[in-house]
Amino acid sequence: MANRYRILLATLCRGLLLGCLAAATTACAASGPAPTAAAGDGPYIFHAPGNRLDALWVCRGKVVRSSLPARDGALIRPRCGYPHALAIPARIAGGETPLPAGARIIAVSDIHGQYGLLVRLLRANGVIDGQDRWGAGRDHLVVAGDVFDRGEDVTETLWLLFQLQQQARAAGGAVHFLLGNHETMALYGSTHYVHPALIDNARRLGRSYDALYAADSVLGQWLRTRPVLLRLGDTLFVHGGISPANLELAVGAAATNAAYQRSLGTPKATLEADPRLARLYDHKASPIWYRGYFDGQLDTPAVRALAAKLGVARIVVGHTTVGEVASFHDGRVIAIDGGLKYGSTGQLLFIEGDRLSRGLLDGRREALPALQEVPRDHD
């Protein structure tokens, strides 16, 4: 009998030890080094004559090519850069999935090529699993612009979101990627914020940087289906914000989104010369550039009035770097540019009915702080 108890006690101790080790492993995975893309960049996938897809990578400074038939679900196996196989659909679907009852909204913004840090943040909060597959069921993930520029892993981040969108759709959820000012800048040829390594890679591939995302590329086609304005339930998402002077752009969101999609990649000089387009790209008041909720242009009563006219409970924005996910103007504005672009930290916004919280890099959740001021940031 005593021997049986000793065996039982030893079994329980082993179980407790294994449980502690598993917990420690999970904690280390959440707080340890961020995953990185495999050495290199890509793939850049283009539609080619003969109904084929041409995939190109830059692996350790050398161009690698692959070609295959452009059938639905064509599988592009990794060489370097993005570390997972890619299933390319025959048609890039536009339109946004409405939010189902009971689903959560998860939001992040201003990733700026920080692929590894984004993966770490999404894994820690259960949005993706350890193999970077969608793990949030019927929930909706919103990326409020600025995947482009600054960091090296822009294309890898785009592919992650591209694949997650397909996986989420199959699970009854959704991934929404909104255009920010850095998407439009990169595609109209501005390279001021592009990482020098990516400029060099484009040269090796024989294209200008913006041509890597032209309309003949898979990612370029996808980007030209992405919105600038998105309403889910009682929340409006936009990269910069809606100014009172541009209220009708949000009221007519479908027409505004279509105008951005048609104009994406148009040379900057052409945009500025056309009054109808210039207001979409104006650096002061357009939806992708506006900072009026934070720089003193609007006080809290004015923001309340704006939200009421839009018929929303809150406006969620990126663009202005706060360094954390936080609430402003009595909760009418939620800022979600948590500083991912700096490469060391990041946060997610969670909206569950009327309850808002933020997810941290170690997977913990906490309430949103209500802030009055933000650091000055104009990038």
mmCIF file of C-alpha atoms in Angstrom:
data_model
loop_
_atom_site.group_PDB
_atom_site.id
_atom_site.type_symbol
_atom_site.label_atom_id
_atom_site.label_comp_id
_atom_site.label_asym_id
_atom_site.label_seq_id
_atom_site.Cartn_x
_atom_site.Cartn_y
_atom_site.Cartn_z
ATOM 1 C CA MET A 1 0.000 0.000 0.000
ATOM 2 C CA ALA A 2 2.801 2.396 0.955
ATOM 3 C CA ASN A 3 4.522 1.574 -2.323
ATOM 4 C CA ARG A 4 1.332 2.445 -4.222
ATOM 5 C CA TYR A 5 1.174 5.841 -2.504
ATOM 6 C CA ARG A 6 4.839 6.482 -3.317
ATOM 7 C CA ILE A 7 4.132 5.726 -6.996
ATOM 8 C CA LEU A 8 1.056 7.981 -6.966
ATOM 9 C CA LEU A 9 3.020 10.795 -5.305
ATOM 10 C CA ALA A 10 5.834 10.470 -7.840
ATOM 11 C CA THR A 11 3.322 10.596 -10.714
ATOM 12 C CA LEU A 12 1.708 13.743 -9.302
ATOM 13 C CA CYS A 13 5.099 15.406 -8.870
ATOM 14 C CA ARG A 14 6.066 14.590 -12.437
ATOM 15 C CA GLY A 15 2.769 16.053 -13.656
ATOM 16 C CA LEU A 16 3.295 19.238 -11.675
ATOM 17 C CA LEU A 17 6.868 19.540 -12.947
ATOM 18 C CA LEU A 18 5.789 19.066 -16.554
ATOM 19 C CA GLY A 19 3.019 21.634 -16.089
ATOM 20 C CA CYS A 20 5.475 24.149 -14.671
ATOM 21 C CA LEU A 21 7.892 23.515 -17.516
ATOM 22 C CA ALA A 22 5.111 23.987 -20.080
ATOM 23 C CA ALA A 23 4.053 27.254 -18.462
ATOM 24 C CA ALA A 24 7.633 28.458 -18.412
ATOM 25 C CA THR A 25 8.069 27.489 -22.062
ATOM 26 C CA THR A 26 4.922 29.412 -23.007
ATOM 27 C CA ALA A 27 6.105 32.464 -21.085
ATOM 28 C CA CYS A 28 9.487 32.328 -22.767
ATOM 29 C CA ALA A 29 7.871 31.981 -26.189
ATOM 30 C CA ALA A 30 5.768 35.074 -25.523
ATOM 31 C CA SER A 31 8.590 37.187 -24.144
ATOM 32 C CA GLY A 32 11.599 35.806 -26.027
ATOM 33 C CA PRO A 33 13.153 36.980 -29.289
ATOM 34 C CA ALA A 34 10.713 37.830 -32.079
ATOM 35 C CA PRO A 35 10.521 35.379 -34.997
ATOM 36 C CA THR A 36 12.218 36.653 -38.129
ATOM 37 C CA ALA A 37 11.732 35.983 -41.809
ATOM 38 C CA ALA A 38 14.253 33.577 -43.331
ATOM 39 C CA ALA A 39 17.341 35.312 -44.713
ATOM 40 C CA GLY A 40 16.230 37.128 -47.840
ATOM 41 C CA ASP A 41 13.171 38.864 -49.205
ATOM 42 C CA GLY A 42 10.046 37.773 -51.041
ATOM 43 C CA PRO A 43 8.390 36.236 -52.797
ATOM 44 C CA TYR A 44 7.211 38.820 -55.326
ATOM 45 C CA ILE A 45 4.644 37.062 -57.489
ATOM 46 C CA PHE A 46 3.608 38.329 -60.930
ATOM 47 C CA HIS A 47 1.100 37.232 -63.543
ATOM 48 C CA ALA A 48 2.975 36.161 -66.671
ATOM 49 C CA PRO A 49 1.962 35.290 -70.253
ATOM 50 C CA GLY A 50 0.550 31.836 -70.824
ATOM 51 C CA ASN A 51 -1.571 31.966 -67.640
ATOM 52 C CA ARG A 52 1.434 31.468 -65.399
ATOM 53 C CA LEU A 53 2.743 32.890 -62.139
ATOM 54 C CA ASP A 54 6.347 34.019 -61.821
ATOM 55 C CA ALA A 55 7.706 34.095 -58.256
ATOM 56 C CA LEU A 56 10.938 35.915 -57.431
ATOM 57 C CA TRP A 57 13.008 36.083 -54.254
ATOM 58 C CA VAL A 58 16.266 37.765 -53.302
ATOM 59 C CA CYS A 59 18.104 35.153 -51.235
ATOM 60 C CA ARG A 60 21.441 36.267 -49.794
ATOM 61 C CA GLY A 61 21.822 38.810 -52.550
ATOM 62 C CA LYS A 62 20.949 36.467 -55.418
ATOM 63 C CA VAL A 63 17.717 36.386 -57.397
ATOM 64 C CA VAL A 64 15.811 33.075 -57.282
ATOM 65 C CA ARG A 65 12.960 32.413 -59.720
ATOM 66 C CA SER A 66 10.127 29.933 -59.999
ATOM 67 C CA SER A 67 7.276 29.625 -62.504
ATOM 68 C CA LEU A 68 4.065 27.592 -62.302
ATOM 69 C CA PRO A 69 0.556 27.470 -63.792
ATOM 70 C CA ALA A 70 -1.819 30.107 -62.397
ATOM 71 C CA ARG A 71 -4.535 27.723 -61.288
ATOM 72 C CA ASP A 72 -6.728 28.346 -58.243
ATOM 73 C CA GLY A 73 -4.818 27.531 -55.072
ATOM 74 C CA ALA A 74 -1.431 27.487 -56.841
ATOM 75 C CA LEU A 75 1.133 26.650 -54.162
ATOM 76 C CA ILE A 76 4.302 28.735 -53.891
ATOM 77 C CA ARG A 77 6.818 26.959 -51.664
ATOM 78 C CA PRO A 78 9.194 29.102 -49.578
ATOM 79 C CA ARG A 79 12.773 29.725 -50.678
ATOM 80 C CA CYS A 80 13.672 32.579 -48.323
ATOM 81 C CA GLY A 81 11.823 35.604 -46.958
ATOM 82 C CA TYR A 82 8.274 34.575 -46.029
ATOM 83 C CA PRO A 83 8.741 31.184 -44.335
ATOM 84 C CA HIS A 84 5.442 29.476 -45.215
ATOM 85 C CA ALA A 85 3.957 28.049 -48.410
ATOM 86 C CA LEU A 86 1.505 30.396 -50.134
ATOM 87 C CA ALA A 87 -1.782 29.363 -51.726
ATOM 88 C CA ILE A 88 -2.626 31.880 -54.461
ATOM 89 C CA PRO A 89 -6.330 32.099 -55.399
ATOM 90 C CA ALA A 90 -7.322 32.515 -59.039
ATOM 91 C CA ARG A 91 -9.271 35.656 -58.113
ATOM 92 C CA ILE A 92 -8.556 38.293 -55.459
ATOM 93 C CA ALA A 93 -11.857 38.931 -53.726
ATOM 94 C CA GLY A 94 -12.820 42.472 -52.736
ATOM 95 C CA GLY A 95 -15.436 43.546 -50.228
ATOM 96 C CA GLU A 96 -15.452 43.304 -46.454
ATOM 97 C CA THR A 97 -17.224 40.691 -44.328
ATOM 98 C CA PRO A 98 -19.767 42.128 -41.852
ATOM 99 C CA LEU A 99 -19.229 41.445 -38.158
ATOM 100 C CA PRO A 100 -21.340 38.523 -36.888
ATOM 101 C CA ALA A 101 -23.130 38.749 -33.547
ATOM 102 C CA GLY A 102 -20.881 37.860 -30.631
ATOM 103 C CA ALA A 103 -17.610 38.109 -32.552
ATOM 104 C CA ARG A 104 -14.703 40.067 -31.131
ATOM 105 C CA ILE A 105 -12.794 42.765 -32.987
ATOM 106 C CA ILE A 106 -9.004 42.744 -32.655
ATOM 107 C CA ALA A 107 -7.073 45.677 -34.097
ATOM 108 C CA VAL A 108 -3.482 46.738 -34.688
ATOM 109 C CA SER A 109 -1.827 49.449 -36.741
ATOM 110 C CA ASP A 110 1.455 50.834 -38.097
ATOM 111 C CA ILE A 111 3.403 47.587 -38.376
ATOM 112 C CA HIS A 112 6.001 49.130 -40.710
ATOM 113 C CA GLY A 113 7.749 45.947 -41.774
ATOM 114 C CA GLN A 114 8.119 44.523 -38.248
ATOM 115 C CA TYR A 115 7.022 41.040 -39.281
ATOM 116 C CA GLY A 116 8.664 39.156 -36.408
ATOM 117 C CA LEU A 117 7.249 41.430 -33.739
ATOM 118 C CA LEU A 118 3.762 41.228 -35.258
ATOM 119 C CA VAL A 119 3.937 37.415 -35.287
ATOM 120 C CA ARG A 120 5.033 37.402 -31.655
ATOM 121 C CA LEU A 121 2.163 39.730 -30.660
ATOM 122 C CA LEU A 122 -0.480 37.752 -32.546
ATOM 123 C CA ARG A 123 0.765 34.418 -31.179
ATOM 124 C CA ALA A 124 0.868 35.684 -27.597
ATOM 125 C CA ASN A 125 -2.773 36.804 -27.829
ATOM 126 C CA GLY A 126 -4.098 33.671 -29.549
ATOM 127 C CA VAL A 127 -4.881 35.337 -32.882
ATOM 128 C CA ILE A 128 -2.577 32.877 -34.684
ATOM 129 C CA ASP A 129 -1.143 29.536 -33.621
ATOM 130 C CA GLY A 130 2.489 28.467 -33.414
ATOM 131 C CA GLN A 131 2.531 27.770 -37.160
ATOM 132 C CA ASP A 132 1.183 31.269 -37.909
ATOM 133 C CA ARG A 133 -2.245 30.005 -38.957
ATOM 134 C CA TRP A 134 -5.489 31.791 -38.085
ATOM 135 C CA GLY A 135 -6.573 30.850 -34.573
ATOM 136 C CA ALA A 136 -9.303 33.378 -33.761
ATOM 137 C CA GLY A 137 -12.338 31.581 -35.209
ATOM 138 C CA ARG A 138 -15.198 33.976 -36.056
ATOM 139 C CA ASP A 139 -13.412 37.062 -34.735
ATOM 140 C CA HIS A 140 -12.328 39.952 -36.964
ATOM 141 C CA LEU A 141 -8.785 41.317 -37.146
ATOM 142 C CA VAL A 142 -8.389 44.896 -38.405
ATOM 143 C CA VAL A 143 -5.003 46.229 -39.526
ATOM 144 C CA ALA A 144 -5.470 50.000 -39.736
ATOM 145 C CA GLY A 145 -2.772 50.767 -42.300
ATOM 146 C CA ASP A 146 0.975 51.339 -42.606
ATOM 147 C CA VAL A 147 2.438 47.916 -43.178
ATOM 148 C CA PHE A 148 4.850 49.575 -45.632
ATOM 149 C CA ASP A 149 8.137 51.431 -45.041
ATOM 150 C CA ARG A 150 10.807 51.600 -42.313
ATOM 151 C CA GLY A 151 11.399 47.896 -41.600
ATOM 152 C CA GLU A 152 12.868 45.248 -43.915
ATOM 153 C CA ASP A 153 10.063 42.656 -43.772
ATOM 154 C CA VAL A 154 7.247 44.476 -45.563
ATOM 155 C CA THR A 155 6.504 41.787 -48.153
ATOM 156 C CA GLU A 156 6.602 39.036 -45.532
ATOM 157 C CA THR A 157 4.084 40.952 -43.408
ATOM 158 C CA LEU A 158 1.790 41.438 -46.398
ATOM 159 C CA TRP A 159 1.874 37.711 -47.175
ATOM 160 C CA LEU A 160 1.061 36.848 -43.573
ATOM 161 C CA LEU A 161 -2.042 39.065 -43.702
ATOM 162 C CA PHE A 162 -2.954 37.792 -47.180
ATOM 163 C CA GLN A 163 -2.909 34.175 -45.997
ATOM 164 C CA LEU A 164 -4.641 34.937 -42.701
ATOM 165 C CA GLN A 165 -7.446 36.643 -44.606
ATOM 166 C CA GLN A 166 -8.147 33.453 -46.545
ATOM 167 C CA GLN A 167 -7.859 31.259 -43.443
ATOM 168 C CA ALA A 168 -10.099 33.533 -41.382
ATOM 169 C CA ARG A 169 -12.726 33.587 -44.108
ATOM 170 C CA ALA A 170 -12.780 29.781 -44.143
ATOM 171 C CA ALA A 171 -13.266 29.777 -40.352
ATOM 172 C CA GLY A 172 -16.130 32.291 -40.462
ATOM 173 C CA GLY A 173 -13.966 35.227 -39.345
ATOM 174 C CA ALA A 174 -12.238 38.008 -41.260
ATOM 175 C CA VAL A 175 -9.019 39.964 -41.671
ATOM 176 C CA HIS A 176 -9.418 43.576 -42.813
ATOM 177 C CA PHE A 177 -6.352 45.438 -44.036
ATOM 178 C CA LEU A 178 -6.920 49.186 -44.456
ATOM 179 C CA LEU A 179 -4.715 51.447 -46.540
ATOM 180 C CA GLY A 180 -2.640 54.034 -44.697
ATOM 181 C CA ASN A 181 -0.554 56.938 -45.920
ATOM 182 C CA HIS A 182 2.559 54.772 -46.250
ATOM 183 C CA GLU A 183 0.805 52.307 -48.569
ATOM 184 C CA THR A 184 -0.213 55.142 -50.868
ATOM 185 C CA MET A 185 3.229 56.784 -50.660
ATOM 186 C CA ALA A 186 5.073 53.581 -51.542
ATOM 187 C CA LEU A 187 2.790 52.893 -54.490
ATOM 188 C CA TYR A 188 2.982 56.397 -55.963
ATOM 189 C CA GLY A 189 6.762 56.119 -55.940
ATOM 190 C CA SER A 190 7.893 57.816 -52.736
ATOM 191 C CA THR A 191 10.887 55.937 -51.325
ATOM 192 C CA HIS A 192 11.820 58.346 -48.534
ATOM 193 C CA TYR A 193 10.907 55.831 -45.790
ATOM 194 C CA VAL A 194 11.663 52.584 -47.663
ATOM 195 C CA HIS A 195 14.408 50.497 -46.070
ATOM 196 C CA PRO A 196 17.582 50.725 -48.214
ATOM 197 C CA ALA A 197 17.838 46.932 -48.447
ATOM 198 C CA LEU A 198 14.453 46.814 -50.175
ATOM 199 C CA ILE A 199 15.478 49.459 -52.693
ATOM 200 C CA ASP A 200 18.542 47.343 -53.451
ATOM 201 C CA ASN A 201 16.404 44.205 -53.818
ATOM 202 C CA ALA A 202 14.113 45.956 -56.290
ATOM 203 C CA ARG A 203 17.175 46.919 -58.343
ATOM 204 C CA ARG A 204 18.336 43.291 -58.368
ATOM 205 C CA LEU A 205 14.868 42.250 -59.572
ATOM 206 C CA GLY A 206 14.958 44.814 -62.385
ATOM 207 C CA ARG A 207 12.007 46.893 -61.170
ATOM 208 C CA SER A 208 11.417 50.122 -59.321
ATOM 209 C CA TYR A 209 10.208 49.588 -55.747
ATOM 210 C CA ASP A 210 6.626 50.616 -56.498
ATOM 211 C CA ALA A 211 6.577 48.272 -59.530
ATOM 212 C CA LEU A 212 7.052 45.309 -57.200
ATOM 213 C CA TYR A 213 3.437 45.991 -56.143
ATOM 214 C CA ALA A 214 2.062 47.005 -59.547
ATOM 215 C CA ALA A 215 -1.275 45.775 -60.866
ATOM 216 C CA ASP A 216 0.389 42.776 -62.553
ATOM 217 C CA SER A 217 1.499 41.415 -59.160
ATOM 218 C CA VAL A 218 -0.612 39.343 -56.785
ATOM 219 C CA LEU A 219 0.004 41.678 -53.848
ATOM 220 C CA GLY A 220 -0.580 44.704 -56.076
ATOM 221 C CA GLN A 221 -3.979 43.350 -57.105
ATOM 222 C CA TRP A 222 -4.836 42.671 -53.485
ATOM 223 C CA LEU A 223 -3.782 46.131 -52.334
ATOM 224 C CA ARG A 224 -6.093 47.637 -54.968
ATOM 225 C CA THR A 225 -9.064 45.923 -53.283
ATOM 226 C CA ARG A 226 -8.294 47.289 -49.808
ATOM 227 C CA PRO A 227 -10.467 49.974 -48.162
ATOM 228 C CA VAL A 228 -9.505 53.136 -46.308
ATOM 229 C CA LEU A 229 -12.715 53.361 -44.269
ATOM 230 C CA LEU A 230 -14.324 50.410 -42.487
ATOM 231 C CA ARG A 231 -17.301 50.258 -40.171
ATOM 232 C CA LEU A 232 -17.770 47.182 -37.988
ATOM 233 C CA GLY A 233 -20.755 47.366 -35.682
ATOM 234 C CA ASP A 234 -20.670 50.756 -33.969
ATOM 235 C CA THR A 235 -16.962 51.358 -34.615
ATOM 236 C CA LEU A 236 -15.366 53.239 -37.518
ATOM 237 C CA PHE A 237 -11.786 52.305 -38.459
ATOM 238 C CA VAL A 238 -9.554 54.658 -40.458
ATOM 239 C CA HIS A 239 -5.805 55.149 -40.529
ATOM 240 C CA GLY A 240 -5.557 58.896 -39.804
ATOM 241 C CA GLY A 241 -9.054 60.109 -38.967
ATOM 242 C CA ILE A 242 -12.084 61.931 -40.316
ATOM 243 C CA SER A 243 -12.001 65.706 -40.100
ATOM 244 C CA PRO A 244 -15.278 67.658 -39.867
ATOM 245 C CA ALA A 245 -14.448 69.177 -43.270
ATOM 246 C CA ASN A 246 -14.399 65.699 -44.822
ATOM 247 C CA LEU A 247 -17.435 64.271 -43.058
ATOM 248 C CA GLU A 248 -19.078 63.268 -46.351
ATOM 249 C CA LEU A 249 -16.084 61.074 -47.227
ATOM 250 C CA ALA A 250 -17.020 58.847 -44.294
ATOM 251 C CA VAL A 251 -20.773 59.065 -44.912
ATOM 252 C CA GLY A 252 -20.141 57.932 -48.497
ATOM 253 C CA ALA A 253 -17.523 55.367 -47.479
ATOM 254 C CA ALA A 254 -18.139 53.012 -50.422
ATOM 255 C CA ALA A 255 -17.492 55.761 -52.975
ATOM 256 C CA THR A 256 -14.461 56.990 -50.995
ATOM 257 C CA ASN A 257 -12.949 53.506 -50.836
ATOM 258 C CA ALA A 258 -13.518 53.017 -54.566
ATOM 259 C CA ALA A 259 -11.793 56.338 -55.323
ATOM 260 C CA TYR A 260 -8.736 55.333 -53.322
ATOM 261 C CA GLN A 261 -8.619 51.901 -54.945
ATOM 262 C CA ARG A 262 -8.799 53.377 -58.462
ATOM 263 C CA SER A 263 -6.125 55.968 -57.719
ATOM 264 C CA LEU A 264 -3.646 53.728 -55.892
ATOM 265 C CA GLY A 265 -0.320 53.881 -57.715
ATOM 266 C CA THR A 266 -1.157 57.122 -59.552
ATOM 267 C CA PRO A 267 1.880 59.459 -59.649
ATOM 268 C CA LYS A 268 1.852 62.015 -56.844
ATOM 269 C CA ALA A 269 1.904 64.990 -59.226
ATOM 270 C CA THR A 270 -1.222 63.691 -60.981
ATOM 271 C CA LEU A 271 -3.031 63.265 -57.667
ATOM 272 C CA GLU A 272 -2.175 66.779 -56.536
ATOM 273 C CA ALA A 273 -3.332 68.284 -59.843
ATOM 274 C CA ASP A 274 -6.813 66.708 -59.665
ATOM 275 C CA PRO A 275 -9.024 68.478 -57.058
ATOM 276 C CA ARG A 276 -11.229 65.404 -56.663
ATOM 277 C CA LEU A 277 -8.234 63.258 -55.743
ATOM 278 C CA ALA A 278 -6.140 65.858 -53.969
ATOM 279 C CA ARG A 279 -8.476 65.921 -50.968
ATOM 280 C CA LEU A 280 -8.001 62.149 -50.573
ATOM 281 C CA TYR A 281 -4.245 62.615 -50.248
ATOM 282 C CA ASP A 282 -3.997 66.025 -48.558
ATOM 283 C CA HIS A 283 -1.398 65.839 -45.787
ATOM 284 C CA LYS A 284 -3.508 67.847 -43.344
ATOM 285 C CA ALA A 285 -7.113 66.710 -43.546
ATOM 286 C CA SER A 286 -7.422 63.515 -45.611
ATOM 287 C CA PRO A 287 -8.506 60.247 -43.933
ATOM 288 C CA ILE A 288 -5.016 58.762 -44.293
ATOM 289 C CA TRP A 289 -3.159 61.784 -42.850
ATOM 290 C CA TYR A 290 -5.456 63.590 -40.376
ATOM 291 C CA ARG A 291 -4.179 64.141 -36.801
ATOM 292 C CA GLY A 292 -6.830 66.557 -35.526
ATOM 293 C CA TYR A 293 -7.945 64.379 -32.597
ATOM 294 C CA PHE A 294 -4.517 64.736 -30.995
ATOM 295 C CA ASP A 295 -2.952 68.047 -32.038
ATOM 296 C CA GLY A 296 -5.553 70.439 -30.624
ATOM 297 C CA GLN A 297 -7.660 70.981 -33.748
ATOM 298 C CA LEU A 298 -10.686 69.367 -32.075
ATOM 299 C CA ASP A 299 -11.646 69.386 -28.411
ATOM 300 C CA THR A 300 -13.689 66.644 -26.768
ATOM 301 C CA PRO A 301 -17.153 68.228 -27.396
ATOM 302 C CA ALA A 302 -16.248 68.573 -31.097
ATOM 303 C CA VAL A 303 -15.144 64.941 -31.259
ATOM 304 C CA ARG A 304 -18.356 63.845 -29.555
ATOM 305 C CA ALA A 305 -20.371 65.814 -32.112
ATOM 306 C CA LEU A 306 -18.390 64.294 -34.980
ATOM 307 C CA ALA A 307 -18.966 60.741 -33.738
ATOM 308 C CA ALA A 308 -22.682 61.481 -33.337
ATOM 309 C CA LYS A 309 -22.934 62.758 -36.921
ATOM 310 C CA LEU A 310 -21.192 59.597 -38.127
ATOM 311 C CA GLY A 311 -23.522 57.463 -36.008
ATOM 312 C CA VAL A 312 -20.694 55.568 -34.307
ATOM 313 C CA ALA A 313 -19.680 54.964 -30.704
ATOM 314 C CA ARG A 314 -15.990 55.412 -31.447
ATOM 315 C CA ILE A 315 -13.387 56.058 -34.145
ATOM 316 C CA VAL A 316 -10.312 53.799 -34.084
ATOM 317 C CA VAL A 317 -7.182 55.283 -35.662
ATOM 318 C CA GLY A 318 -3.489 54.606 -36.151
ATOM 319 C CA HIS A 319 -0.994 57.018 -37.739
ATOM 320 C CA THR A 320 -0.264 59.114 -34.632
ATOM 321 C CA THR A 321 2.209 57.166 -32.511
ATOM 322 C CA VAL A 322 1.068 57.039 -28.902
ATOM 323 C CA GLY A 323 3.291 54.144 -27.864
ATOM 324 C CA GLU A 324 0.334 52.271 -26.397
ATOM 325 C CA VAL A 325 -3.293 51.502 -27.176
ATOM 326 C CA ALA A 326 -5.270 54.186 -25.379
ATOM 327 C CA SER A 327 -8.582 56.024 -25.173
ATOM 328 C CA PHE A 328 -9.048 59.747 -25.884
ATOM 329 C CA HIS A 329 -11.965 62.207 -25.831
ATOM 330 C CA ASP A 330 -14.170 60.226 -23.418
ATOM 331 C CA GLY A 331 -13.694 57.024 -25.424
ATOM 332 C CA ARG A 332 -14.852 58.489 -28.741
ATOM 333 C CA VAL A 333 -11.332 58.040 -30.180
ATOM 334 C CA ILE A 334 -9.152 54.972 -29.655
ATOM 335 C CA ALA A 335 -5.510 55.298 -30.720
ATOM 336 C CA ILE A 336 -3.852 52.003 -31.690
ATOM 337 C CA ASP A 337 -0.434 52.999 -33.050
ATOM 338 C CA GLY A 338 1.386 51.331 -30.167
ATOM 339 C CA GLY A 339 4.906 51.832 -31.465
ATOM 340 C CA LEU A 340 5.446 48.588 -33.382
ATOM 341 C CA LYS A 341 7.504 50.565 -35.888
ATOM 342 C CA TYR A 342 10.273 50.935 -33.307
ATOM 343 C CA GLY A 343 10.766 47.157 -33.255
ATOM 344 C CA SER A 344 10.631 46.495 -29.524
ATOM 345 C CA THR A 345 7.009 46.581 -28.331
ATOM 346 C CA GLY A 346 3.407 46.430 -29.524
ATOM 347 C CA GLN A 347 -0.190 46.087 -28.364
ATOM 348 C CA LEU A 348 -3.552 44.958 -29.716
ATOM 349 C CA LEU A 349 -6.976 46.497 -29.198
ATOM 350 C CA PHE A 350 -9.805 44.106 -28.262
ATOM 351 C CA ILE A 351 -13.444 45.144 -28.651
ATOM 352 C CA GLU A 352 -15.910 42.690 -27.108
ATOM 353 C CA GLY A 353 -19.336 44.294 -27.214
ATOM 354 C CA ASP A 354 -19.036 47.398 -25.061
ATOM 355 C CA ARG A 355 -15.865 46.196 -23.311
ATOM 356 C CA LEU A 356 -12.534 47.459 -24.618
ATOM 357 C CA SER A 357 -9.131 46.170 -23.521
ATOM 358 C CA ARG A 358 -5.608 45.824 -24.844
ATOM 359 C CA GLY A 359 -3.463 42.735 -25.379
ATOM 360 C CA LEU A 360 0.206 42.983 -24.489
ATOM 361 C CA LEU A 361 3.280 41.354 -25.967
ATOM 362 C CA ASP A 362 3.338 38.717 -23.216
ATOM 363 C CA GLY A 363 -0.334 37.828 -23.756
ATOM 364 C CA ARG A 364 -1.693 39.691 -20.736
ATOM 365 C CA ARG A 365 -4.840 41.819 -21.068
ATOM 366 C CA GLU A 366 -5.547 45.101 -19.344
ATOM 367 C CA ALA A 367 -7.966 48.022 -19.448
ATOM 368 C CA LEU A 368 -7.309 50.987 -21.732
ATOM 369 C CA PRO A 369 -5.890 54.103 -20.117
ATOM 370 C CA ALA A 370 -7.696 57.384 -20.800
ATOM 371 C CA LEU A 371 -5.055 59.853 -21.972
ATOM 372 C CA GLN A 372 -5.103 63.582 -22.692
ATOM 373 C CA GLU A 373 -1.878 64.107 -24.661
ATOM 374 C CA VAL A 374 0.380 62.164 -27.023
ATOM 375 C CA PRO A 375 4.028 62.578 -28.005
ATOM 376 C CA ARG A 376 4.575 64.735 -31.066
ATOM 377 C CA ASP A 377 4.904 62.449 -34.085
ATOM 378 C CA HIS A 378 4.751 63.423 -37.758
ATOM 379 C CA ASP A 379 5.990 60.325 -39.591
#
